[in-house]
CSV table of C-alpha atoms in Angstrom, one decimal:
chain,number,residue,atom,x,y,z
X,1,MET,CA,0.0,0.0,0.0
X,2,ALA,CA,2.8,2.4,0.9
X,3,THR,CA,4.6,1.7,-2.4
X,4,LYS,CA,1.4,2.4,-4.3
X,5,ILE,CA,0.9,5.8,-2.5
X,6,THR,CA,4.6,6.6,-3.1
X,7,GLY,CA,4.2,5.8,-6.8
X,8,VAL,CA,1.1,8.1,-7.0
X,9,PHE,CA,2.9,10.8,-5.2
X,10,ILE,CA,5.9,10.6,-7.6
X,11,LEU,CA,3.5,10.7,-10.6
X,12,ILE,CA,1.8,13.8,-9.2
X,13,LEU,CA,5.1,15.5,-8.7
X,14,THR,CA,6.3,14.6,-12.2
X,15,ILE,CA,3.1,16.0,-13.7
X,16,THR,CA,3.3,19.1,-11.6
X,17,PHE,CA,6.9,19.9,-12.6
X,18,SER,CA,6.3,19.0,-16.2
X,19,SER,CA,3.3,21.3,-16.5
X,20,SER,CA,5.0,24.2,-14.6
X,21,SER,CA,8.1,23.9,-16.9
X,22,ALA,CA,5.8,24.1,-20.0
X,23,VAL,CA,4.1,27.2,-18.5
X,24,THR,CA,7.4,28.8,-17.8
X,25,ALA,CA,8.7,28.0,-21.3
X,26,THR,CA,5.5,29.5,-22.7
X,27,GLN,CA,5.8,32.6,-20.6
X,28,GLN,CA,9.5,33.1,-21.6
X,29,ALA,CA,9.0,32.6,-25.3
X,30,PRO,CA,9.6,35.8,-27.2
X,31,SER,CA,6.5,37.4,-28.7
X,32,SER,CA,6.3,39.2,-32.0
X,33,SER,CA,4.3,42.1,-30.5
X,34,PRO,CA,4.9,44.1,-27.3
X,35,PRO,CA,2.8,43.3,-24.3
X,36,VAL,CA,-0.4,45.2,-23.8
X,37,LEU,CA,-0.3,47.3,-20.7
X,38,THR,CA,-3.1,47.4,-18.2
X,39,CYS,CA,-4.7,50.7,-17.3
X,40,THR,CA,-2.8,50.7,-14.0
X,41,GLU,CA,0.5,50.2,-15.8
X,42,GLU,CA,-0.4,52.9,-18.3
X,43,LEU,CA,-1.1,55.3,-15.5
X,44,VAL,CA,2.2,54.4,-13.8
X,45,MET,CA,4.1,55.0,-17.1
X,46,PHE,CA,2.5,58.4,-17.2
X,47,SER,CA,4.4,59.5,-14.0
X,48,PRO,CA,7.0,61.6,-15.9
X,49,CYS,CA,4.2,63.9,-16.8
X,50,LEU,CA,3.1,64.5,-13.2
X,51,PRO,CA,5.4,67.5,-12.5
X,52,TYR,CA,3.8,69.3,-15.4
X,53,VAL,CA,0.1,68.2,-15.1
X,54,SER,CA,-0.3,68.5,-11.3
X,55,SER,CA,-2.2,71.4,-9.8
X,56,PRO,CA,-0.3,73.9,-7.6
X,57,PRO,CA,1.6,73.5,-5.4
X,58,ASN,CA,2.6,70.1,-7.0
X,59,ASN,CA,3.3,71.5,-10.4
X,60,MET,CA,7.0,71.5,-10.5
X,61,SER,CA,7.6,72.2,-14.2
X,62,GLU,CA,6.4,74.8,-16.7
X,63,THR,CA,6.9,72.4,-19.6
X,64,PRO,CA,6.5,68.6,-20.0
X,65,ASP,CA,9.6,66.5,-20.0
X,66,PRO,CA,10.5,64.9,-23.4
X,67,ILE,CA,10.0,61.5,-21.7
X,68,CYS,CA,6.5,62.7,-20.7
X,69,CYS,CA,5.7,63.5,-24.4
X,70,SER,CA,7.0,60.1,-25.5
X,71,VAL,CA,4.9,58.3,-22.9
X,72,PHE,CA,1.8,60.4,-23.6
X,73,THR,CA,2.0,60.0,-27.4
X,74,SER,CA,2.5,56.2,-27.2
X,75,SER,CA,-0.3,55.9,-24.6
X,76,VAL,CA,-2.8,57.9,-26.7
X,77,HIS,CA,-2.0,55.8,-29.8
X,78,SER,CA,-2.1,52.5,-28.0
X,79,SER,CA,-5.1,50.2,-27.6
X,80,THR,CA,-5.3,51.3,-23.9
X,81,GLY,CA,-5.0,55.0,-24.8
X,82,ASN,CA,-8.3,55.8,-23.2
X,83,CYS,CA,-6.9,54.8,-19.8
X,84,LEU,CA,-5.4,58.3,-19.6
X,85,CYS,CA,-8.9,59.6,-19.9
X,86,TYR,CA,-9.5,58.6,-16.3
X,87,LEU,CA,-7.1,61.5,-15.4
X,88,LEU,CA,-9.5,63.9,-17.2
X,89,ARG,CA,-12.7,62.4,-15.9
X,90,GLN,CA,-11.4,61.9,-12.3
X,91,PRO,CA,-8.7,64.5,-11.6
X,92,MET,CA,-8.2,63.3,-8.1
X,93,ILE,CA,-7.7,59.6,-9.1
X,94,LEU,CA,-4.1,59.7,-8.1
X,95,GLY,CA,-4.8,61.2,-4.7
X,96,PHE,CA,-3.9,64.8,-5.6
X,97,PRO,CA,-5.4,67.3,-8.0
X,98,LEU,CA,-4.4,67.4,-11.7
X,99,ASP,CA,-4.6,70.5,-13.8
X,100,ARG,CA,-7.2,69.7,-16.5
X,101,SER,CA,-6.0,72.4,-18.9
X,102,ARG,CA,-2.4,71.1,-18.7
X,103,LEU,CA,-3.6,67.5,-19.3
X,104,ILE,CA,-5.4,68.7,-22.4
X,105,SER,CA,-2.5,70.8,-23.6
X,106,LEU,CA,-0.3,67.6,-23.9
X,107,SER,CA,-2.1,66.8,-27.1
X,108,GLN,CA,-0.9,70.1,-28.6
X,109,ILE,CA,2.5,70.1,-27.1
X,110,CYS,CA,3.5,66.4,-27.5
X,111,THR,CA,1.7,65.2,-30.6
X,112,ASP,CA,1.7,66.0,-34.3
X,113,GLN,CA,0.1,69.4,-34.7
X,114,ASN,CA,-1.7,68.2,-37.9
X,115,SER,CA,-3.5,65.5,-35.9
X,116,GLU,CA,-7.2,66.1,-36.0
X,117,GLU,CA,-8.0,64.1,-32.8
X,118,SER,CA,-7.1,65.8,-29.6
X,119,PHE,CA,-6.7,64.1,-26.2
X,120,GLU,CA,-9.9,65.7,-25.1
X,121,SER,CA,-11.9,64.5,-28.1
X,122,LEU,CA,-10.5,61.0,-27.6
X,123,CYS,CA,-11.8,61.0,-24.1
X,124,SER,CA,-15.2,62.6,-24.8
X,125,VAL,CA,-18.1,60.3,-23.9
X,126,SER,CA,-20.5,60.0,-26.8
X,127,GLY,CA,-23.9,58.4,-26.8
């Protein structure tokens, strides 16, 4: 009886390690496209913009950092671009106030001036 239980236990361990190795290999396999960020990750990536878009006394910069523009532009054009809209709709979402006009100005400062779609229009709720 003990030998049978030991055999079953070894079989279960073997299956467990085999399947976890397959999962690990799958997770480590290179993908052809970059990973899609969650809204939380997108908002964290936006942190270089906070010195510019925060309301006084937290606004530490008169112009957005080039990294801010890079992050903003890639976020707005990504599939999760509307995650930044939470900042417009709920300016206290981060626990301190954000300057709505500075948030909106990022689309003029950081993106192609010929673009017809602004950050504000991207975030407008229709219907």
